[in-house]
Amino acid sequence: MSLLTVTDLVKTFGEGDTATRVLRGLNLTLEKGQMAALLGPSGSGKSTLLTILGTLMQPTSGAHVMLGVDLTTATDAEQTAFRNRHIGFVFQFHNLLPDFTALENVIFPTAIREGRETAAARRRGADLLTRMGLAERIDYPSTNLSGGQKQRVAVARALMNAPELVLADEPTGNLDRASALQVMELIGQINRDEGTTFLISTHDEKIAATCTRQIIVGDGQVTG
Amino acid sequence: MLYALKIASRYLTASKAQTALLVLGVAVGVFIFIFMSALIGGLAEFILSRTAGDISHVTIEAEEIDPVLLLALPGEVLLAQETASETADLREAAGFIPLIEALPEVRAVSPQITGAGFLRRGTKVAQVTVTGLEAGRESAILNLDSYMVEGDARLRSGAVLLGRTLVDDMGLALGQTVVLQSADGVEVALTLTGIYQIGTGGGPDRRMAYVSLPTARTLFAMPQGLSRIEIKLFDLYAADAVTLRVEGLTGLPATSWTEDGAQLLEALKAQAQTGYFLKTFAMITIIIGVASALLLSTYRRRPEIGIMRAMGASRLFVVGVFVTQGALIGVLGGLSGAVLGYLALLPFPTRDAFRSGTLPMDITQGSYGLAITLTVIGAILASILPARAAARVDPVTAIGQ
Ligand SMILES: Nc1ncnc2c1ncn2[C@@H]1O[C@H](COP(=O)(O)OP(=O)(O)OP(=O)(O)O)[C@@H](O)[C@H]1O
Ligand SMILES: [Mg+2]
């Protein structure tokens, strides 16, 4: 069974004459364990697709089913609980909570679910940060980290609740080549070791080449 | 909600100067609230102790006998004036005293015989109002003891207490003998055993003479009965209710001090209302201050709120974070304001030592608990609007990809 399917996905911003049809009947299926790159020109709707897949935005029409759950009909509270449990995010900007340490940021998704920061969560958070090569930065205030370090903390946080799917919107867009490749290397390792599915939007062909599947969006549809 | 508390306190400690200012603002509001409570309460206490504290709160008095209409001619009315010496008496009243004393609201009871008389020493004569008090209860209503400037307030038989002004006018000295004559013509020789000074000259210091109850009986030819029973209460606002109970209990006519003190009560009420008004404004200031500060904070933290929502924080959790911030500010501001208020009130004299010329601040009437409670509730209410705004933040636009 596939992890995720969207059918005839339509997203229109605005109404009437100023309406912008960004997604025009998009179909996509992701299989468990895939590491997919999402490519396409600027304005083609990559971010729009990722936010809909992440239940952060409702499509105008179409079906969105993940793990057998119809997410288009779910309430806000159901969607919130669903993405906490099954979806991890890595964004390009504004990723970490500035007043918290690296570890506190990483364990946030678990603390939200459990209502407090447990010792077990702290252990798992520290493990994940160590795997990201940040053993020395565990208790650092997040604002004192470099851009590449911040993105690795964000990846650790996205993995915290062991989600089936991680959505990353240009996670390396702000990084130099070395840091970008380091982040992709770590993502690749997690994908191989734990079978986590990744969908990563990028403009960078070299980054896309590190993925096992390339999805190209154009004209509001998947074109390849 | 433990986790919401952690995030809320982290947010507050993250911008220490801003939080300190906000807490200070709340504390100042609480300080004003407490200061006003202590001042209004103290003023009321002061005014009451100066007026109603030294008087009878409930008085049982024989009904005045209406002047008898002797003769009515066209255009002319002739009345027979009741002489003051023919004191109306409460024949059975003495028997009710233990009953009245047993009432839980009653602090003290003073049976009295009163009448008019003349004080004579040599060629000097003065008209006085004579009050016979029971020995041992001299200070039950008017605290004579506290006003004594010479001698003491104990009314032994054959003793008389006079005011400073009268004593000076008559050229008397402690231990000397004076003659007191009632309007009935009865004369007794009395020894001046105490001199009091209540005011600064006139009134009681010039016109009153206190004698023992047996002396008054002789003077006014009242072998039994009383002319009046004065009752002092613990709570002088209970006077109206106690008056009704006493009337029911004894069948005797009683009056409450509020009948004559209505104007005083009105003034005190108006004063209390001014206090409520100012206190309400202090609270409104607190609420506006907290609400605007938190609203600014929700705006500043929009991206973070977006991230939290994306990570699976519910709207309720976001509301919790901001309401908890409001509550924390309320608790901190309320407590520090209460401590500040208490410390500021410490140098003022206690309620028993109020003097005219100083602010009669009553440290025991600061309403500290009420101030803290209202502040916490107010701060929580103030945080609801910002909290709702925060919960409505759209993660997609807030993260702004
Ligand atoms: N909230 C919105 N209201 C109106 N139009 C929007 C909104 N969000 C996105 N769009 C429009 O939708 C289109 C797709 O935007 P989107 O951000 O998904 O593109 P993208 O593929 O991620 O581009 P990029 O590679 O530059 O990030 C754009 O034309 C954009 O202007
Ligand atoms: Mg984009």
XYZ file of C-alpha atoms and ligand atoms in Angstrom:
657
model
C 0.000 0.000 0.000
C 1.274 3.445 -0.844
C 1.939 5.959 1.896
C 0.159 8.904 0.332
C -2.085 9.619 -2.622
C -3.467 12.899 -3.924
C -5.953 12.888 -6.789
C -7.212 15.792 -8.902
C -5.740 18.266 -6.434
C -6.802 21.849 -7.166
C -5.689 24.929 -5.290
C -6.960 28.371 -6.262
C -5.920 31.535 -4.443
C -8.353 34.440 -4.477
C -11.676 34.690 -6.290
C -13.116 36.032 -9.527
C -10.819 37.915 -11.925
C -7.830 37.865 -9.585
C -8.063 34.130 -8.901
C -4.790 32.258 -9.357
C -5.086 28.564 -10.148
C -1.832 27.186 -8.751
C -2.568 23.446 -8.675
C -4.733 22.224 -11.570
C -5.754 18.651 -10.995
C -2.468 17.319 -9.674
C -2.055 13.562 -9.112
C 0.761 12.070 -7.059
C 1.483 8.890 -5.135
C 4.375 8.408 -2.722
C 5.494 4.917 -1.719
C 6.857 4.116 1.721
C 10.601 4.601 1.967
C 10.951 6.838 -1.063
C 13.344 9.760 -1.081
C 11.836 12.096 -3.629
C 12.989 15.474 -4.936
C 10.327 18.004 -5.955
C 11.505 20.140 -8.865
C 9.963 22.864 -10.957
C 10.315 26.510 -11.851
C 9.714 29.215 -9.324
C 6.003 29.781 -8.812
C 5.068 26.348 -10.108
C 3.377 25.420 -6.840
C 5.978 23.277 -5.016
C 5.542 25.044 -1.669
C 1.782 25.045 -2.135
C 1.795 21.286 -2.682
C 4.004 20.672 0.367
C 1.827 22.750 2.692
C -1.281 20.895 1.502
C 0.434 17.526 1.979
C 1.456 18.713 5.452
C -2.194 19.566 6.307
C -1.170 23.182 6.893
C -3.519 24.289 4.111
C -6.757 22.933 2.662
C -6.941 22.237 -1.109
C -9.760 23.882 -3.054
C -10.775 20.429 -4.254
C -9.397 16.939 -4.746
C -8.639 13.960 -2.540
C -5.789 13.711 -0.054
C -5.352 10.356 1.631
C -2.395 9.386 3.839
C -2.060 6.140 5.796
C -5.666 5.414 4.849
C -6.938 8.626 6.437
C -8.959 11.076 4.314
C -7.352 14.339 5.319
C -9.547 16.656 3.241
C -12.520 16.046 5.530
C -10.598 16.086 8.827
C -11.141 18.899 11.341
C -8.371 21.314 12.288
C -7.794 19.488 15.578
C -7.610 16.094 13.807
C -5.172 17.462 11.240
C -3.028 19.000 14.001
C -2.824 15.691 15.852
C -2.179 13.826 12.582
C 0.773 15.961 11.510
C 2.243 15.852 15.005
C 2.239 12.063 14.870
C 2.937 11.259 11.196
C 4.559 14.245 9.449
C 7.831 16.065 10.030
C 8.724 19.462 8.547
C 11.931 21.206 7.534
C 11.501 24.773 6.257
C 13.876 27.125 4.533
C 13.595 30.022 7.023
C 12.176 30.469 10.517
C 12.792 26.949 11.551
C 13.725 26.981 15.220
C 12.184 28.587 18.291
C 14.790 31.256 19.160
C 14.374 31.225 22.949
C 15.018 27.506 23.269
C 18.121 25.312 23.142
C 18.866 22.879 20.333
C 17.620 19.956 22.423
C 14.456 21.759 23.527
C 13.690 22.477 19.871
C 14.244 18.863 18.871
C 11.971 17.378 21.515
C 9.180 19.933 20.963
C 6.932 17.602 18.880
C 7.080 14.905 21.583
C 6.627 17.344 24.461
C 3.526 18.735 22.751
C 2.087 15.238 22.506
C 3.003 14.176 26.049
C 2.307 17.509 27.736
C 5.823 17.706 29.194
C 9.467 17.037 28.446
C 10.152 13.480 29.574
C 13.585 11.972 30.235
C 12.975 9.443 27.440
C 12.281 12.273 25.000
C 15.473 14.028 26.072
C 17.464 10.839 25.484
C 16.019 10.364 22.000
C 16.537 14.062 21.205
C 20.187 13.884 22.280
C 20.666 10.705 20.191
C 19.223 12.397 17.109
C 21.413 15.485 17.596
C 24.459 13.236 17.980
C 23.585 11.477 14.715
C 23.367 14.928 13.104
C 26.937 15.589 14.308
C 25.785 18.086 16.925
C 26.750 16.246 20.133
C 28.652 19.325 21.252
C 25.758 21.679 20.602
C 22.938 19.901 22.445
C 22.373 22.596 25.054
C 23.293 25.547 22.851
C 20.739 28.337 22.507
C 19.405 27.840 18.992
C 20.219 31.436 18.015
C 23.929 30.744 18.559
C 24.034 28.019 15.881
C 25.213 28.440 12.302
C 22.793 28.134 9.401
C 23.864 24.569 8.589
C 23.683 23.563 12.246
C 20.194 25.048 12.525
C 19.010 23.009 9.532
C 20.472 19.828 11.044
C 18.637 20.591 14.313
C 15.479 21.066 12.216
C 16.011 17.671 10.588
C 16.478 16.064 14.016
C 13.244 17.692 15.176
C 11.385 16.515 12.054
C 12.421 12.959 12.961
C 11.631 13.239 16.681
C 8.223 11.548 16.593
C 9.477 8.968 14.055
C 7.022 10.157 11.394
C 6.288 8.207 8.225
C 6.748 11.315 6.063
C 9.122 14.269 6.207
C 8.320 17.294 4.037
C 11.235 19.633 3.376
C 10.813 22.907 1.472
C 14.202 23.977 0.119
C 15.982 22.825 3.279
C 19.367 23.604 1.785
C 18.358 26.809 -0.004
C 20.181 28.969 2.509
C 23.281 26.830 2.911
C 26.644 26.695 1.174
C 27.400 23.610 -0.915
C 29.327 21.761 1.801
C 26.632 22.248 4.448
C 23.921 21.452 1.908
C 25.560 18.157 0.976
C 26.108 17.313 4.654
C 22.403 17.826 5.392
C 21.400 15.712 2.336
C 23.861 13.011 3.377
C 22.247 12.776 6.816
C 18.748 12.714 5.312
C 19.840 9.924 2.981
C 21.191 7.926 5.932
C 17.936 8.214 7.889
C 15.987 7.244 4.755
C 18.103 4.110 4.263
C 18.283 3.138 7.968
C 14.703 3.791 9.044
C 12.721 3.823 5.821
C 11.350 7.303 6.466
C 9.783 8.796 3.346
C 11.147 12.218 2.284
C 9.715 14.752 -0.146
C 12.209 17.558 -0.704
C 11.623 20.606 -2.899
C 14.746 22.127 -4.425
C 16.069 24.188 -7.317
C 19.421 22.471 -7.137
C 19.984 19.634 -9.660
C 22.906 18.272 -7.631
C 20.748 18.047 -4.516
C 17.978 16.422 -6.572
C 20.490 13.900 -7.870
C 21.092 12.589 -4.335
C 17.412 11.521 -4.211
C 16.026 8.207 -5.491
C 13.088 9.815 -7.332
C 12.564 13.140 -9.096
C 9.108 14.689 -9.367
C 8.748 17.675 -11.667
C 5.885 20.132 -11.270
C 4.798 22.454 -14.035
C 1.553 24.192 -14.907
C 0.008 22.992 -11.684
C 0.499 19.347 -12.524
C 3.127 16.635 -12.208
C 4.887 16.577 -15.529
C 7.554 14.025 -14.862
C -0.514 22.380 30.475
C 2.785 21.959 32.306
C 4.529 22.385 28.974
C 2.533 25.530 28.170
C 3.741 26.887 31.525
C 7.330 26.157 30.553
C 7.004 27.950 27.240
C 5.140 30.865 28.806
C 7.784 31.393 31.480
C 10.541 31.063 28.870
C 8.894 33.761 26.794
C 8.715 36.034 29.817
C 12.319 35.453 30.858
C 13.563 35.800 27.266
C 12.878 39.540 27.281
C 13.640 40.361 30.897
C 13.599 44.153 30.705
C 10.254 44.185 28.920
C 8.724 41.719 31.369
C 10.120 43.661 34.337
C 8.536 46.864 33.044
C 5.215 45.135 32.497
C 5.253 43.577 35.970
C 6.219 46.956 37.422
C 3.267 48.583 35.648
C 0.903 45.984 37.093
C 2.519 46.370 40.521
C 1.942 50.134 40.440
C -1.739 49.526 39.668
C -1.978 47.079 42.569
C -0.111 49.542 44.768
C -2.669 52.260 43.991
C -5.477 49.796 44.660
C -4.049 48.881 48.060
C -3.202 52.463 48.942
C -6.748 53.557 48.131
C -8.238 50.688 50.158
C -6.104 51.539 53.176
C -6.855 55.247 52.867
C -10.621 54.933 52.385
C -10.860 52.259 55.065
C -8.640 54.239 57.406
C -10.530 57.464 56.817
C -13.841 55.752 57.551
C -12.356 54.180 60.658
C -10.922 57.524 61.737
C -14.118 59.473 61.162
C -16.234 56.814 62.827
C -13.969 56.528 65.835
C -14.062 60.299 66.164
C -17.836 60.414 65.888
C -19.658 57.138 66.256
C -16.970 55.297 68.193
C -17.594 57.214 71.405
C -21.375 57.260 71.314
C -24.160 54.869 72.098
C -25.062 52.777 69.070
C -28.432 51.696 70.386
C -30.190 53.735 73.062
C -33.206 52.709 75.092
C -34.873 55.854 76.320
C -38.218 56.492 77.889
C -40.545 58.140 75.415
C -40.748 61.833 75.925
C -43.972 62.854 77.477
C -45.749 65.182 75.073
C -46.206 68.673 76.434
C -49.749 68.967 77.689
C -51.984 71.387 75.893
C -53.395 73.498 78.678
C -55.462 76.095 76.982
C -56.166 76.917 73.393
C -57.404 80.382 72.595
C -57.946 81.680 69.102
C -54.568 82.650 67.711
C -52.767 81.636 70.894
C -51.462 78.337 72.103
C -50.280 77.776 75.615
C -48.182 74.750 76.366
C -47.087 73.352 79.643
C -43.366 72.742 79.361
C -42.292 69.538 81.024
C -39.579 70.358 83.495
C -36.321 68.617 82.868
C -36.251 67.277 86.388
C -39.302 65.150 85.857
C -37.209 62.595 84.124
C -39.232 59.923 82.429
C -38.104 56.600 83.836
C -37.862 53.040 82.628
C -39.138 51.265 85.680
C -38.461 47.670 84.678
C -35.547 48.344 82.385
C -32.816 47.219 84.779
C -34.093 43.664 84.566
C -33.385 43.506 80.839
C -29.720 44.418 81.093
C -28.418 40.808 81.400
C -30.591 39.858 78.396
C -29.131 42.652 76.283
C -25.615 41.877 77.420
C -26.104 38.283 76.274
C -26.616 39.371 72.641
C -23.512 38.439 70.649
C -23.360 41.816 68.860
C -23.240 43.763 72.126
C -19.876 44.982 73.398
C -21.024 47.009 76.414
C -24.179 48.194 78.172
C -24.455 51.271 80.366
C -27.548 51.982 82.498
C -27.876 55.703 83.199
C -29.905 58.281 85.062
C -29.732 61.784 83.631
C -31.089 65.143 84.514
C -30.330 68.840 84.797
C -28.624 70.456 87.757
C -26.571 73.345 89.094
C -23.043 73.154 90.332
C -22.155 75.558 93.117
C -18.923 76.529 94.772
C -18.948 79.660 96.832
C -20.603 82.301 94.747
C -19.933 80.550 91.454
C -22.810 78.659 89.829
C -22.857 76.657 86.599
C -25.648 74.795 84.872
C -24.747 71.205 84.066
C -26.231 68.070 82.582
C -25.815 65.343 85.171
C -25.257 61.751 84.109
C -25.293 58.952 86.647
C -23.124 56.032 85.564
C -22.748 52.613 87.131
C -19.447 52.203 88.958
C -17.203 49.969 86.877
C -18.920 50.958 83.629
C -17.780 54.574 83.521
C -15.987 54.086 80.224
C -18.396 51.624 78.633
C -19.738 54.051 76.007
C -17.783 57.308 76.103
C -14.245 56.257 76.905
C -13.874 58.602 79.888
C -10.804 56.771 81.059
C -8.868 57.809 77.966
C -9.757 61.475 78.423
C -8.719 61.857 82.074
C -6.128 64.533 82.632
C -6.196 64.488 86.449
C -7.425 61.926 88.951
C -9.221 58.870 87.569
C -12.534 57.884 86.060
C -13.678 55.643 88.947
C -17.019 56.834 90.293
C -17.002 56.078 94.002
C -20.100 57.224 95.842
C -19.882 60.921 96.621
C -17.543 61.509 93.692
C -18.009 63.743 90.678
C -16.060 63.954 87.387
C -15.930 67.305 85.624
C -14.426 68.691 82.431
C -11.282 70.784 82.297
C -13.036 73.995 81.168
C -15.699 73.867 83.842
C -13.136 73.145 86.559
C -11.069 76.148 85.435
C -14.118 78.407 85.178
C -15.127 77.577 88.707
C -11.614 77.741 90.079
C -11.794 74.163 91.344
C -8.996 71.735 92.081
C -8.864 67.966 92.400
C -10.031 66.779 95.826
C -12.168 69.830 96.551
C -15.861 69.679 97.399
C -18.668 71.104 95.286
C -22.416 71.169 95.763
C -24.640 69.734 93.064
C -28.279 70.698 93.149
C -30.911 69.113 90.994
C -33.763 71.020 89.449
C -35.961 69.323 92.064
C -34.043 71.110 94.752
C -32.154 68.105 96.132
C -28.590 68.999 97.112
C -25.578 66.751 97.549
C -21.975 67.594 98.384
C -19.512 65.824 96.105
C -15.735 65.475 95.883
C -14.004 66.191 92.564
C -12.033 62.977 91.928
C -11.329 63.290 88.242
C -10.898 65.901 85.521
C -11.262 65.013 81.865
C -10.611 66.842 78.640
C -12.545 65.553 75.620
C -12.433 68.474 73.232
C -10.621 71.759 73.119
C -12.978 73.792 75.286
C -16.732 73.930 74.927
C -19.289 71.134 74.807
C -18.704 68.234 77.140
C -15.774 69.895 78.889
C -18.023 72.723 80.079
C -21.502 71.271 80.567
C -21.268 67.692 81.809
C -21.049 66.282 85.300
C -20.630 62.546 85.870
C -21.720 61.027 89.166
C -22.362 57.498 90.398
C -25.746 55.914 89.792
C -26.763 56.019 93.529
C -25.889 59.718 93.695
C -28.056 60.367 90.638
C -30.921 58.422 92.251
C -30.775 60.684 95.268
C -30.478 63.845 93.169
C -33.402 63.079 90.911
C -35.522 61.237 93.450
C -35.552 58.039 91.449
C -35.295 55.166 93.927
C -35.790 52.740 91.033
C -35.804 52.738 87.253
C -33.439 54.327 84.776
C -33.665 57.208 82.371
C -31.714 55.534 79.649
C -29.716 52.474 78.677
C -26.856 52.981 76.244
C -25.578 50.032 74.229
C -22.309 49.830 72.322
C -21.839 47.238 69.576
C -18.833 45.491 68.105
C -20.013 46.398 64.612
C -21.698 49.767 64.544
C -23.255 48.958 61.166
C -25.336 46.298 62.926
C -27.098 48.982 64.950
C -30.361 48.983 62.983
C -30.777 45.229 63.261
C -29.844 45.177 66.951
C -32.271 48.032 67.645
C -35.136 45.916 66.311
C -33.996 42.911 68.333
C -33.698 44.946 71.523
C -37.163 46.400 71.008
C -38.549 42.925 70.418
C -36.711 41.538 73.413
C -37.633 44.251 75.911
C -40.720 45.946 74.533
C -38.953 49.238 75.246
C -38.453 51.983 72.663
C -34.920 51.950 71.254
C -33.175 54.147 68.688
C -30.197 53.428 66.493
C -27.347 55.921 66.130
C -27.932 55.842 62.383
C -31.139 57.858 62.844
C -29.046 60.879 63.686
C -25.954 59.672 61.855
C -27.601 59.254 58.441
C -25.615 62.124 56.964
C -22.378 60.692 58.262
C -23.227 57.328 56.748
C -24.049 58.998 53.418
C -20.697 60.757 53.437
C -18.873 57.538 54.236
C -20.749 55.768 51.454
C -19.834 58.496 48.968
C -16.252 58.250 50.093
C -16.258 54.474 49.643
C -17.760 54.956 46.169
C -14.928 57.294 45.197
C -12.602 54.550 46.379
C -14.333 51.915 44.218
C -14.131 54.264 41.271
C -10.387 54.756 41.646
C -9.803 51.065 42.282
C -11.792 50.163 39.166
C -9.594 52.510 37.158
C -6.472 50.910 38.610
C -7.807 47.527 37.436
C -8.719 48.811 33.974
C -5.210 50.231 33.605
C -3.757 46.856 34.517
C -5.964 45.051 32.009
C -5.159 47.458 29.168
C -1.445 47.313 29.949
C -1.290 43.522 29.997
C -3.488 43.158 26.913
C -1.440 45.564 24.800
C 1.891 44.067 25.875
C 0.734 40.534 25.090
C -0.830 41.595 21.803
C 2.519 43.052 20.781
C 4.205 39.825 21.829
C 1.832 37.682 19.714
C 2.650 39.854 16.738
C 6.384 39.618 17.320
C 6.212 35.853 17.761
C 4.030 35.058 14.758
C 6.708 32.941 13.010
C 7.286 30.924 16.184
C 3.578 30.396 16.671
C 3.472 29.168 13.064
C 6.295 26.717 13.713
C 4.610 25.414 16.865
C 1.345 24.932 14.998
C 3.183 23.094 12.179
C 4.840 20.813 14.739
C 1.406 19.810 15.984
C 0.649 22.307 18.746
C -3.121 22.734 18.960
C -4.859 26.105 18.991
C -5.762 25.396 22.604
C -2.090 24.953 23.452
C -1.260 28.339 21.909
C -4.109 29.907 23.882
C -2.708 28.224 26.995
C 0.774 29.678 26.423
C -0.526 33.238 26.221
C -3.115 32.978 28.996
C -0.418 31.476 31.223
C 1.809 34.458 30.444
C -1.032 36.741 31.503
C -1.564 34.768 34.704
C 2.163 34.811 35.533
C 2.338 38.571 34.988
C -0.751 38.952 37.174
C 0.705 36.837 39.980
C 4.118 38.545 39.855
C 2.683 42.054 39.553
C -0.002 41.356 42.147
C 2.425 39.964 44.711
C 5.088 42.634 44.228
C 2.459 45.385 44.258
C 1.002 43.981 47.478
C 4.441 43.797 49.103
C 5.223 47.358 47.947
C 1.873 48.559 49.247
C 2.374 46.886 52.604
C 5.880 48.314 52.969
C 4.668 51.782 52.022
C 1.921 51.598 54.655
C 4.219 50.407 57.454
C 5.455 53.897 58.492
C 1.901 55.142 59.038
C 0.538 55.008 62.599
C -1.781 52.121 63.448
C -5.519 52.653 63.537
C -5.515 53.081 67.313
C -2.992 55.892 67.062
C -4.529 57.993 64.307
C -3.880 61.676 64.859
C -5.445 64.565 63.016
C -3.093 66.127 60.508
C -1.731 62.816 59.214
C -3.274 60.533 56.610
C -5.216 57.883 58.526
C -3.854 54.987 56.462
C -5.053 51.665 57.849
C -2.528 48.970 56.984
C -5.018 46.276 58.008
C -7.489 47.465 55.355
C -5.189 47.161 52.328
C -7.391 44.428 50.762
C -4.199 42.614 49.747
C -5.871 39.311 48.937
C -8.594 41.020 46.920
C -6.015 43.121 45.069
C -3.960 40.051 44.116
C -7.018 37.989 43.166
C -8.532 40.749 41.019
C -5.170 41.390 39.368
C -4.667 37.733 38.447
C -8.235 37.485 37.124
C -7.800 40.802 35.294
C -4.495 39.736 33.749
C -6.005 36.431 32.617
C -8.986 38.253 31.063
C -6.547 40.687 29.444
C -4.639 37.797 27.850
C -7.702 36.239 26.213
C -7.771 38.623 23.263
C -4.029 38.245 22.483
C -4.293 34.478 23.047
C -7.135 34.198 20.545
C -5.176 36.276 18.057
C -2.210 33.944 18.540
C -4.354 30.837 18.085
C -5.650 32.197 14.775
C -2.151 32.651 13.323
C -1.980 30.815 9.992
C 1.158 28.670 10.033
C 1.710 28.963 6.276
C 1.814 32.777 6.133
C 3.577 33.031 9.511
C 6.428 30.782 8.440
C 6.370 32.772 5.191
C 8.147 30.440 2.821
N -1.469 32.906 -0.096
C -1.376 33.106 -1.430
N -2.210 33.957 -2.046
C -2.153 34.179 -3.346
N -1.278 33.579 -4.153
C -0.403 32.722 -3.643
C -0.404 32.435 -2.238
N 0.553 31.532 -1.958
C 1.131 31.263 -3.173
N 0.576 31.975 -4.152
C 0.909 31.915 -5.585
O 0.923 30.576 -5.963
C 1.955 30.335 -6.867
C 2.791 29.172 -6.392
O 3.516 29.550 -5.259
P 4.493 28.550 -4.534
O 5.083 29.266 -3.379
O 3.781 27.291 -4.268
O 5.588 28.324 -5.637
P 6.962 27.526 -5.531
O 6.948 26.497 -6.555
O 7.194 27.084 -4.162
O 7.989 28.664 -5.895
P 9.505 28.848 -5.381
O 10.327 27.851 -6.103
O 9.839 30.239 -5.789
O 9.486 28.660 -3.950
C 2.727 31.620 -6.998
O 2.359 32.257 -8.205
C 2.292 32.447 -5.827
O 2.280 33.806 -6.173
Mg 8.524 27.585 -2.614
